[in-house]
mmCIF file with all atom_site columns, C-alpha atoms in Angstrom:
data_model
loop_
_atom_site.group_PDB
_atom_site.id
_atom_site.type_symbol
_atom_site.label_atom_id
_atom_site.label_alt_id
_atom_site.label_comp_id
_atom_site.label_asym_id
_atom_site.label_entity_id
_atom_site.label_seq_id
_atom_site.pdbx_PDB_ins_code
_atom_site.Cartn_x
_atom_site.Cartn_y
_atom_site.Cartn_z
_atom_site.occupancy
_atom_site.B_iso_or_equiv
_atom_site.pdbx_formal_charge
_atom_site.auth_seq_id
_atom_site.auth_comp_id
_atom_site.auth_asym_id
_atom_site.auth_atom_id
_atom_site.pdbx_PDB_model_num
ATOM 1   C CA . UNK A 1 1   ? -17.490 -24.834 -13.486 1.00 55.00 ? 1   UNK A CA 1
ATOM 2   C CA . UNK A 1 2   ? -14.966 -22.394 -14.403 1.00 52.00 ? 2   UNK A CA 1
ATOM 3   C CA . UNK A 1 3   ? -18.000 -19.719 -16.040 1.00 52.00 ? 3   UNK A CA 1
ATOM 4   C CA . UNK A 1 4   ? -19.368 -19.899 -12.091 1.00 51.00 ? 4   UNK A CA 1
ATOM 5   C CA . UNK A 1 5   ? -15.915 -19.798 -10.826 1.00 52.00 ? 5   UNK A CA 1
ATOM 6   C CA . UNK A 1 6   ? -15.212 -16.612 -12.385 1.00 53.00 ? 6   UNK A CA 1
ATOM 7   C CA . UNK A 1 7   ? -18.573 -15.346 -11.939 1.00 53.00 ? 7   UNK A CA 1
ATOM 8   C CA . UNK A 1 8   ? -18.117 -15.608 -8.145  1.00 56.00 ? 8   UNK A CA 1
ATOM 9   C CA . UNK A 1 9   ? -14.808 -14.295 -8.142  1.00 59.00 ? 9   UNK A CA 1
ATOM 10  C CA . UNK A 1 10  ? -15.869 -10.699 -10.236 1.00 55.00 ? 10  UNK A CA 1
ATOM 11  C CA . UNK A 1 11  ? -18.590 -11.011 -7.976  1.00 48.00 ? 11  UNK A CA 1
ATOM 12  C CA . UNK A 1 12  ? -16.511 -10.327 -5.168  1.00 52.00 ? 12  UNK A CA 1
ATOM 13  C CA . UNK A 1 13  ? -13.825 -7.923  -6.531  1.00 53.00 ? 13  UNK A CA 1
ATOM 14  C CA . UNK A 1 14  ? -16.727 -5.828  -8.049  1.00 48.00 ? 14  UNK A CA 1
ATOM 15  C CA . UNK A 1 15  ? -18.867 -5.802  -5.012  1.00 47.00 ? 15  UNK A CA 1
ATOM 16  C CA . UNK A 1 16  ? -17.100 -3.190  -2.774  1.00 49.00 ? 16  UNK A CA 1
ATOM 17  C CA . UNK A 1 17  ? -15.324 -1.138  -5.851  1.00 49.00 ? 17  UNK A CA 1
ATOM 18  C CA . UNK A 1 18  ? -12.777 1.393   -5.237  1.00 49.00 ? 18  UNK A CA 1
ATOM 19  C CA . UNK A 1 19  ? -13.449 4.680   -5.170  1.00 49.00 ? 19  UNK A CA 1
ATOM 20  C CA . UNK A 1 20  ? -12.324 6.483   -8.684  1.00 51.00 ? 20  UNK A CA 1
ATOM 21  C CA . UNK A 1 21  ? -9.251  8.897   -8.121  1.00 49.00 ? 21  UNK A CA 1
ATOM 22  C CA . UNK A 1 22  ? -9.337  12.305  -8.532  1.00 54.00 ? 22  UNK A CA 1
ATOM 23  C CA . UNK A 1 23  ? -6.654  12.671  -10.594 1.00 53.00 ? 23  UNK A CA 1
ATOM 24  C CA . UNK A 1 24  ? -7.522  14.979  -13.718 1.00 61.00 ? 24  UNK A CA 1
ATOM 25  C CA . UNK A 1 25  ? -4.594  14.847  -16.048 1.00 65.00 ? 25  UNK A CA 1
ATOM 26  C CA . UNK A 1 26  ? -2.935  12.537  -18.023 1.00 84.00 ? 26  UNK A CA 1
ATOM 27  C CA . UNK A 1 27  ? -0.392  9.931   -16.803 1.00 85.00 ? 27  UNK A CA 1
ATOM 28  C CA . UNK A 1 28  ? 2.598   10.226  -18.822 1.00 90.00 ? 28  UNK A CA 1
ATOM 29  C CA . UNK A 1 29  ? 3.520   6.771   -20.530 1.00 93.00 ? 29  UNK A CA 1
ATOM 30  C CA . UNK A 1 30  ? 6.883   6.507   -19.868 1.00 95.00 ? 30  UNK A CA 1
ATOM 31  C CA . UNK A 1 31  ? 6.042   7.863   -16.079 1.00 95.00 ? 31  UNK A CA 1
ATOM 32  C CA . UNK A 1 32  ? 3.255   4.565   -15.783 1.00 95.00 ? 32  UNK A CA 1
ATOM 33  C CA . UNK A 1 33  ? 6.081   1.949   -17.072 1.00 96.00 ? 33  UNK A CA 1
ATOM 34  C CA . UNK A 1 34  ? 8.718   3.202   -14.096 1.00 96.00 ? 34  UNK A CA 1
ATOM 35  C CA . UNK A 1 35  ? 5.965   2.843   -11.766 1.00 96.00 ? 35  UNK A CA 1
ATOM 36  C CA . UNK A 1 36  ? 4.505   -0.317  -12.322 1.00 96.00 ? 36  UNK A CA 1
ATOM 37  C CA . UNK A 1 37  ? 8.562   -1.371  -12.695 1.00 97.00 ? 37  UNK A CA 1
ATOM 38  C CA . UNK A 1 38  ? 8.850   0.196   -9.188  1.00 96.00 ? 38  UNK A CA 1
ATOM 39  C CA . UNK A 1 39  ? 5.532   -1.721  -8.019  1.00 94.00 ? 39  UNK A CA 1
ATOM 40  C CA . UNK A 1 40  ? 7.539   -5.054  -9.089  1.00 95.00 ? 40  UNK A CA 1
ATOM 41  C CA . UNK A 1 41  ? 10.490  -4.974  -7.297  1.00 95.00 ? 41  UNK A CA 1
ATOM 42  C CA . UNK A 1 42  ? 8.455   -3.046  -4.136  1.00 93.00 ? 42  UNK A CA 1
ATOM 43  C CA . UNK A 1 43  ? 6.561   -6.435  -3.933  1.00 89.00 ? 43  UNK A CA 1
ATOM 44  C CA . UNK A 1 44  ? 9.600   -8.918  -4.332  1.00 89.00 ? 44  UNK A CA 1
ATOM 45  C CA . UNK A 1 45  ? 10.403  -6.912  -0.498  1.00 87.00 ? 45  UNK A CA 1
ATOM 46  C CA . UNK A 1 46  ? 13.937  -7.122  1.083   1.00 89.00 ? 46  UNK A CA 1
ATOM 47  C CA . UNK A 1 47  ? 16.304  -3.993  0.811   1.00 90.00 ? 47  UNK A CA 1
ATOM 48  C CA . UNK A 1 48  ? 17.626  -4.816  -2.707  1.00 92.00 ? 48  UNK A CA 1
ATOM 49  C CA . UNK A 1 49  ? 14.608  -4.750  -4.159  1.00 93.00 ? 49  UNK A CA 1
ATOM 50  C CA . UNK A 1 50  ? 13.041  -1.785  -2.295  1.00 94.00 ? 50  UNK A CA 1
ATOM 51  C CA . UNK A 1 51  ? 16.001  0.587   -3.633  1.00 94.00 ? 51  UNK A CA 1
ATOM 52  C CA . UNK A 1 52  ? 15.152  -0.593  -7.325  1.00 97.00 ? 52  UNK A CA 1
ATOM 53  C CA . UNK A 1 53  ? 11.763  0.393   -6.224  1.00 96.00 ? 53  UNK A CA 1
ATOM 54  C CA . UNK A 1 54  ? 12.864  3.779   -4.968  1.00 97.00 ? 54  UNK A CA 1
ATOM 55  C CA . UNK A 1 55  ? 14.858  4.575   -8.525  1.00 97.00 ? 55  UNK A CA 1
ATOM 56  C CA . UNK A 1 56  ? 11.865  3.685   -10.467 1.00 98.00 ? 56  UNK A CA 1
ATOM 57  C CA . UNK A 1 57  ? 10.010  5.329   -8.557  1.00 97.00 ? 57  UNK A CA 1
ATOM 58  C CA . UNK A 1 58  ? 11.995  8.687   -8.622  1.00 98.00 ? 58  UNK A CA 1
ATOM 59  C CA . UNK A 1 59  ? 12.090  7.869   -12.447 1.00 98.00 ? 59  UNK A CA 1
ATOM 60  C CA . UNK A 1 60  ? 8.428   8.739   -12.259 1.00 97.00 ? 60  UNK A CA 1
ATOM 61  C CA . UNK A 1 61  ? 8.682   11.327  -10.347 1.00 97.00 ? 61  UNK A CA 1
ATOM 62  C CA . UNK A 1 62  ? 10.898  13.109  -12.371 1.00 97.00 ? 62  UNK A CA 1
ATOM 63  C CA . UNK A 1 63  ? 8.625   12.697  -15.541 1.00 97.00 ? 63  UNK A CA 1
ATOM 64  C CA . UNK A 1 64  ? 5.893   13.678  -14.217 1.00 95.00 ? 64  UNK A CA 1
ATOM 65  C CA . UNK A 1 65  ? 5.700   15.395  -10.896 1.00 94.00 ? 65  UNK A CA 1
ATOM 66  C CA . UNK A 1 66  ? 2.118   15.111  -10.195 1.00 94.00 ? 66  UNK A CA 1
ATOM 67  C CA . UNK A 1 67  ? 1.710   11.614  -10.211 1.00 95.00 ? 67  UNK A CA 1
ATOM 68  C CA . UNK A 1 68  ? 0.734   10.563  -6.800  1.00 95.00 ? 68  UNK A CA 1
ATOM 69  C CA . UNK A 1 69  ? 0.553   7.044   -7.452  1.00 95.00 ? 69  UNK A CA 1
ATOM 70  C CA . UNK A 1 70  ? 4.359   7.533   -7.379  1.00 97.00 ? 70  UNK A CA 1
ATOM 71  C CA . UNK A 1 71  ? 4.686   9.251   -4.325  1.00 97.00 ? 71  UNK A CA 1
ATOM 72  C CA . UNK A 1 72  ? 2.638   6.627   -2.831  1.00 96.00 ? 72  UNK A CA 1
ATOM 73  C CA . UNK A 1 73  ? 4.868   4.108   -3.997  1.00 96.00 ? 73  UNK A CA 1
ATOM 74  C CA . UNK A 1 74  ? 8.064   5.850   -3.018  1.00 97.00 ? 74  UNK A CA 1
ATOM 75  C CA . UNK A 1 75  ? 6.368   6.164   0.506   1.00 96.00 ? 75  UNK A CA 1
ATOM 76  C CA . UNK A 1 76  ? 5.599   2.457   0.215   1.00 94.00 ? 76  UNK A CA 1
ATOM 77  C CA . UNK A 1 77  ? 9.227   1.527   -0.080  1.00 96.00 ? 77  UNK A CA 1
ATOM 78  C CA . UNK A 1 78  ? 10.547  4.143   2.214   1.00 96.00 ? 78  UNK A CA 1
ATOM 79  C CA . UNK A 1 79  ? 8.931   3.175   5.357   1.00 94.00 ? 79  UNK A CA 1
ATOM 80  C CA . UNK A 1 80  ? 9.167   -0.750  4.579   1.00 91.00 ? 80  UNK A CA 1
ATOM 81  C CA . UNK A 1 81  ? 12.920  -0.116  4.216   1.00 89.00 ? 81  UNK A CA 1
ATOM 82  C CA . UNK A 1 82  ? 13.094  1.078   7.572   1.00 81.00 ? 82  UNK A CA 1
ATOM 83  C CA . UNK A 1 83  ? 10.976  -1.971  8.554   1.00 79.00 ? 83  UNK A CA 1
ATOM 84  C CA . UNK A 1 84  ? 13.076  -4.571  6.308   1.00 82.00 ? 84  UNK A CA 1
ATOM 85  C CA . UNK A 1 85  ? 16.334  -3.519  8.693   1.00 80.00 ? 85  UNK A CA 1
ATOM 86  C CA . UNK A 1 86  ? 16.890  0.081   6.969   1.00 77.00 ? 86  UNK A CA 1
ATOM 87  C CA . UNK A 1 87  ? 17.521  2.714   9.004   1.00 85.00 ? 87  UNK A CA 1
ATOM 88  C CA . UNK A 1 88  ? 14.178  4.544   10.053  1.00 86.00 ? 88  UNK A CA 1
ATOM 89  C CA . UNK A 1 89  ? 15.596  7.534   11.541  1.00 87.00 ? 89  UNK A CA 1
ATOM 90  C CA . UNK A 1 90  ? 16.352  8.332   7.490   1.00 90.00 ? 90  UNK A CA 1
ATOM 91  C CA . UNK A 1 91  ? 13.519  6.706   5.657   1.00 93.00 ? 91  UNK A CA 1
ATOM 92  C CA . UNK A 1 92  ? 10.484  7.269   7.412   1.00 94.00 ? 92  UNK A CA 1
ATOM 93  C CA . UNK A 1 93  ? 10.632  11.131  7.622   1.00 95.00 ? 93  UNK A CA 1
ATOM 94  C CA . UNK A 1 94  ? 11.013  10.565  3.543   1.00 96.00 ? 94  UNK A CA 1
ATOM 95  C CA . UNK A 1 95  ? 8.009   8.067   3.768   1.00 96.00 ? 95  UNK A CA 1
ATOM 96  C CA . UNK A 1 96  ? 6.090   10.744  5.201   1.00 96.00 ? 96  UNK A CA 1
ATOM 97  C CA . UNK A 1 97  ? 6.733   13.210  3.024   1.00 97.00 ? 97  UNK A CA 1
ATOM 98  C CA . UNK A 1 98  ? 6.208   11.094  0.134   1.00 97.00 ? 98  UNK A CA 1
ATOM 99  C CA . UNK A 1 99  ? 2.725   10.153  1.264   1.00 97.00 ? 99  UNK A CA 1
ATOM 100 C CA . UNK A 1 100 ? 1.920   13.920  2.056   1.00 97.00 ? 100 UNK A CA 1
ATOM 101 C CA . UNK A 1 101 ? 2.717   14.898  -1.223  1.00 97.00 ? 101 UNK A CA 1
ATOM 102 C CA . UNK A 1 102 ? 0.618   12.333  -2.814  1.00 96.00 ? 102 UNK A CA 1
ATOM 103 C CA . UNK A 1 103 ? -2.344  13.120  -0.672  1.00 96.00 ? 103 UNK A CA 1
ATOM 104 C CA . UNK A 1 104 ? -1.654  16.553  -1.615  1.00 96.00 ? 104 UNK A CA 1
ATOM 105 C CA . UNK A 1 105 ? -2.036  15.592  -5.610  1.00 95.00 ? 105 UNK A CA 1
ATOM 106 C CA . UNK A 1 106 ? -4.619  13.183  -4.846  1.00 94.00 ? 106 UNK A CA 1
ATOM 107 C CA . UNK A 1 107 ? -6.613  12.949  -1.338  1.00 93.00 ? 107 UNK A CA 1
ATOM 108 C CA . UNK A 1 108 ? -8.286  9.348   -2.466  1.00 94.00 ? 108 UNK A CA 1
ATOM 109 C CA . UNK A 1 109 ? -5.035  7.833   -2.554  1.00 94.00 ? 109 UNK A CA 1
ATOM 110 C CA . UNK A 1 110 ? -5.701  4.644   -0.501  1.00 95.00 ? 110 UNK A CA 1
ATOM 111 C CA . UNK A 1 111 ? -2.077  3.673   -0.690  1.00 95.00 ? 111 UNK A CA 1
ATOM 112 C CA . UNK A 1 112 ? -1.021  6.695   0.906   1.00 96.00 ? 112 UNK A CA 1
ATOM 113 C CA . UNK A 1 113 ? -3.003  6.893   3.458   1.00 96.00 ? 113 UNK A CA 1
ATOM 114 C CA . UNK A 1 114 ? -2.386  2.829   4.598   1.00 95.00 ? 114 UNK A CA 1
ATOM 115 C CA . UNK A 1 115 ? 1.596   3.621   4.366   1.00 95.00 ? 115 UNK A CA 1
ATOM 116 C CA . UNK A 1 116 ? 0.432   6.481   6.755   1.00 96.00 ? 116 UNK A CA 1
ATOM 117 C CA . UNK A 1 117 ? -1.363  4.193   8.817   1.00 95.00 ? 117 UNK A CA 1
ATOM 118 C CA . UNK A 1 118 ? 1.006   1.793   8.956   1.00 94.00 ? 118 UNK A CA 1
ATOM 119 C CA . UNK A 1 119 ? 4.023   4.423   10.081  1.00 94.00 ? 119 UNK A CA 1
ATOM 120 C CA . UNK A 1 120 ? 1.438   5.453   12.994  1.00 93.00 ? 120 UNK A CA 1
ATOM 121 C CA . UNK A 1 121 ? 1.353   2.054   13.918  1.00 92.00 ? 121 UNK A CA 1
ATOM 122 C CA . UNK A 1 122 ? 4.439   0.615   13.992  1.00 90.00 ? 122 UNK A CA 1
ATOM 123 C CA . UNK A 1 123 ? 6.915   4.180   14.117  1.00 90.00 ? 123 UNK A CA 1
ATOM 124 C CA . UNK A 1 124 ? 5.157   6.302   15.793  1.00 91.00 ? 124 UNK A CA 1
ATOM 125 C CA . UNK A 1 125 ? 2.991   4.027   18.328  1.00 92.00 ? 125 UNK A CA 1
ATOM 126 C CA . UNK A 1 126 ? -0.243  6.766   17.411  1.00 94.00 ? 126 UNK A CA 1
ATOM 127 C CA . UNK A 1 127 ? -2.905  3.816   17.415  1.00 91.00 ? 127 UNK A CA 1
ATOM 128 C CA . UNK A 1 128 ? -5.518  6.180   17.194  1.00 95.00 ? 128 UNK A CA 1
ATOM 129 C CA . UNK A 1 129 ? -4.380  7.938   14.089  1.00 96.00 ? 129 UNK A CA 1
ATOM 130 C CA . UNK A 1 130 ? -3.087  4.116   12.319  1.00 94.00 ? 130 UNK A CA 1
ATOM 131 C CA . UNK A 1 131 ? -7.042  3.160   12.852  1.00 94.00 ? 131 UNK A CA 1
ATOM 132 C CA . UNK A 1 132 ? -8.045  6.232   11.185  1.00 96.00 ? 132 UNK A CA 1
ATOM 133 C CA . UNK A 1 133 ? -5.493  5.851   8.603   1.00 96.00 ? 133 UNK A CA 1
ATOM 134 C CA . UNK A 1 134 ? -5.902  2.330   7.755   1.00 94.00 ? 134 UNK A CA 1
ATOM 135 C CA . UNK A 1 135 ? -9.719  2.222   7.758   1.00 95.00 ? 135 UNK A CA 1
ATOM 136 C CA . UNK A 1 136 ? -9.465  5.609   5.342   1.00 97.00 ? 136 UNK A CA 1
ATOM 137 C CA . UNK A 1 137 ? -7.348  3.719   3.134   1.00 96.00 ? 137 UNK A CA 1
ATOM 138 C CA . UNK A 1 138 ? -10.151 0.345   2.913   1.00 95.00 ? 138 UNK A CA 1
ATOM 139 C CA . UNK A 1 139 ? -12.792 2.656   2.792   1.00 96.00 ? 139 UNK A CA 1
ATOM 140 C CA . UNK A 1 140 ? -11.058 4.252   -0.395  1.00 96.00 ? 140 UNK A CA 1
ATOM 141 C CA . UNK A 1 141 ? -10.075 1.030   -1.950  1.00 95.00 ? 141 UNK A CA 1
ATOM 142 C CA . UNK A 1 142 ? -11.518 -2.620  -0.043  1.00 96.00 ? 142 UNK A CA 1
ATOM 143 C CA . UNK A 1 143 ? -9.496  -4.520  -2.659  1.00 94.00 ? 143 UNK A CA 1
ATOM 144 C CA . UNK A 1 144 ? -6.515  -3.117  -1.366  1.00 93.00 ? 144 UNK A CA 1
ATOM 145 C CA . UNK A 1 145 ? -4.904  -6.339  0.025   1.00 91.00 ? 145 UNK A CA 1
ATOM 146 C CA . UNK A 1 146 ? -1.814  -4.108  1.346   1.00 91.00 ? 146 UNK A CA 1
ATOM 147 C CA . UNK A 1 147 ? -4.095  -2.582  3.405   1.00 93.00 ? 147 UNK A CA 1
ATOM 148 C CA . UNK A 1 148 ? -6.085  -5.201  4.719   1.00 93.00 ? 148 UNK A CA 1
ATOM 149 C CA . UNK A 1 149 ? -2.496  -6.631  6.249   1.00 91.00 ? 149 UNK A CA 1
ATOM 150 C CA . UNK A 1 150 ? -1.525  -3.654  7.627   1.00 92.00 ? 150 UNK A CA 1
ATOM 151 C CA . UNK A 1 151 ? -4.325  -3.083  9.174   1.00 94.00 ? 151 UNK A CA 1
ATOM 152 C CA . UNK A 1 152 ? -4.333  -6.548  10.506  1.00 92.00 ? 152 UNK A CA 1
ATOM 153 C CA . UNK A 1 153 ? -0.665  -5.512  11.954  1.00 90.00 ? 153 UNK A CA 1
ATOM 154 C CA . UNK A 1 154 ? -2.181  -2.820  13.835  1.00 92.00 ? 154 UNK A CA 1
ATOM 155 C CA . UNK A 1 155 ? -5.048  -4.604  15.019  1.00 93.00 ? 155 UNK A CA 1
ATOM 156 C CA . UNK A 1 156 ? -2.216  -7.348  16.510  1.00 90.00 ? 156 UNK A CA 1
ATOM 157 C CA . UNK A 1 157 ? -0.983  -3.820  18.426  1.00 90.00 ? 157 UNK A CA 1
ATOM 158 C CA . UNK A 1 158 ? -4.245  -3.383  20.163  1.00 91.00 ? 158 UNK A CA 1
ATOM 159 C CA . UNK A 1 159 ? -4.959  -7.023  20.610  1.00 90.00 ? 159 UNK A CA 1
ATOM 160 C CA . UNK A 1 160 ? -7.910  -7.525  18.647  1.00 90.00 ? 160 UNK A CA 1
ATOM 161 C CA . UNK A 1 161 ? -6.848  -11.044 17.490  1.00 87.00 ? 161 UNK A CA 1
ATOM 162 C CA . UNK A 1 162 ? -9.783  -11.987 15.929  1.00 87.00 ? 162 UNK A CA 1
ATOM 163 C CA . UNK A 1 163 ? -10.490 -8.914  13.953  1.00 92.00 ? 163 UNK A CA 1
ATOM 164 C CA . UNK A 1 164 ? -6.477  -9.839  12.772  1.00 89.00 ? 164 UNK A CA 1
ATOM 165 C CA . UNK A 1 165 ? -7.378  -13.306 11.372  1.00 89.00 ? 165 UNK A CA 1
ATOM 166 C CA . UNK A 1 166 ? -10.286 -11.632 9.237   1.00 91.00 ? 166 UNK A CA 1
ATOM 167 C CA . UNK A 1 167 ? -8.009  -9.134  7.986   1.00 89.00 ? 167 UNK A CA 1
ATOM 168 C CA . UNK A 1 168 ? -5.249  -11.805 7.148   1.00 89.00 ? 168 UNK A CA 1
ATOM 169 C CA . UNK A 1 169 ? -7.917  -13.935 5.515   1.00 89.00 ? 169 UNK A CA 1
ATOM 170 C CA . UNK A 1 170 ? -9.404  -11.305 3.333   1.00 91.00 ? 170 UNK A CA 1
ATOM 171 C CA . UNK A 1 171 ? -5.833  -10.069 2.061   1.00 87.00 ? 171 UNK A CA 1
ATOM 172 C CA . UNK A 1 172 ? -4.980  -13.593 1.271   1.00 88.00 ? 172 UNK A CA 1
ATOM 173 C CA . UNK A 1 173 ? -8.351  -13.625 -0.541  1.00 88.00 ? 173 UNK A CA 1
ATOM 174 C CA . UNK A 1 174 ? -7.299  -10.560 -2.373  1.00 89.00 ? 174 UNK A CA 1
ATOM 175 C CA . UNK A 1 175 ? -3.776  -11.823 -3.774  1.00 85.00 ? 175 UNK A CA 1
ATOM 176 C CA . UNK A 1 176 ? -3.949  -15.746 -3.599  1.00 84.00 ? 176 UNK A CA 1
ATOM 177 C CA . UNK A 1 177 ? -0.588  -15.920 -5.556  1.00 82.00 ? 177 UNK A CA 1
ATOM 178 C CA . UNK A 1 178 ? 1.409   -14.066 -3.420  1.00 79.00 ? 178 UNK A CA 1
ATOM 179 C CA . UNK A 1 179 ? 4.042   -15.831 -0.606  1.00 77.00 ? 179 UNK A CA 1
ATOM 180 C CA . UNK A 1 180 ? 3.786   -12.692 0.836   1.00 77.00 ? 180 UNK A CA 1
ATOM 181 C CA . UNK A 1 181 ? 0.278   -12.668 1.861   1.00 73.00 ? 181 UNK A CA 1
ATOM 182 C CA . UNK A 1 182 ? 0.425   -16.250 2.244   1.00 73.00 ? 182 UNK A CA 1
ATOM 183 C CA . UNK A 1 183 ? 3.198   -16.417 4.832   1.00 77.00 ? 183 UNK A CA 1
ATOM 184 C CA . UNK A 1 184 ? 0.721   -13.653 7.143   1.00 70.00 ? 184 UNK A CA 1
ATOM 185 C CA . UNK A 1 185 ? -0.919  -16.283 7.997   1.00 63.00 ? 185 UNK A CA 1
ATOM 186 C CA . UNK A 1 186 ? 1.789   -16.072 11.311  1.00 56.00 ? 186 UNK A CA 1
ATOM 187 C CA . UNK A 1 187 ? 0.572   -12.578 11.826  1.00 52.00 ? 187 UNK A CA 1
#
């Protein structure tokens, strides 16, 4: 039972694979451990934990420079800062200039572009650029479960409710563990 289990389950992660990044130098160690420390508290949410996020991931910032998986995360916790009762007037014009200048070091950055998507959305009420956005960011990475919700949030903007539950469903389906994705189900 478990063998089919986990067949089915690689099965479905493997199906629609992310696109590889074209990122074509070396991550610097010590740049990778700040970010994935940033990634932690960015996903425990609430304002606390997104300024951790922010330090760590300025930390990796200032090792290395071109790592746009950084700037995607910094641009992650900017703009939900400004979401999680932060002031957005600040944040988000740092969110977007986080996200530019990871798109700038790496275009397939499916992060970026959903944090993008979702500051069209909910800042800057530009539904047509949040659909192009968001469905960038899937088509770059469909195991993005970030992305999935956020692009459920817009789809609650331009009342596609049905289209919402599918994207709830499938980001639940992506991170199963997570109260986060479990409590969407209100979305």
């Amino acid at each position: 039972i478990a063998g089919d289990v986990a067949n089915e389950i690689e099965s479905r992660l493997t199906a629609t694979p992310a696109k590889p990044s074209r990122r074509t130098h070396p991550i610097k160690r010590e740049a990778y451990e700040a970010y994935l420390q940033g990634r932690y508290f960015y996903s425990r949410r609430g304002l606390a934990n997104f300024q951790k996020a922010i330090g760590y991931f300025q930390q990796a910032i200032e090792i290395d420079s071109e790592y746009a998986a950084a700037y995607a995360g910094l641009a992650d916790a900017y703009a939900d800062q400004g979401f999680w009762g932060g002031t957005p007037n600040e944040v988000i014009p740092k969110a977007k200039a986080a996200a530019a200048r990871a798109l700038e070091l790496d275009d397939s950055s499916s992060e970026a572009h959903d944090t993008l998507g979702g500051i069209a959305n909910v800042y800057d009420w530009d539904w047509t650029k949040a659909e192009t956005e968001h469905r960038r960011a899937l088509e770059l990475n469909p195991n993005n479960a970030l992305a999935h919700l956020a692009y459920a949030a817009y789809l609650v903007a331009v009342g596609q409710q049905e289209k919402t539950r599918e994207e709830v469903r499938r980001a639940q389906s992506l991170d199963p563990l997570s109260p986060f994705f479990r409590a969407a189900g209100g979305l």
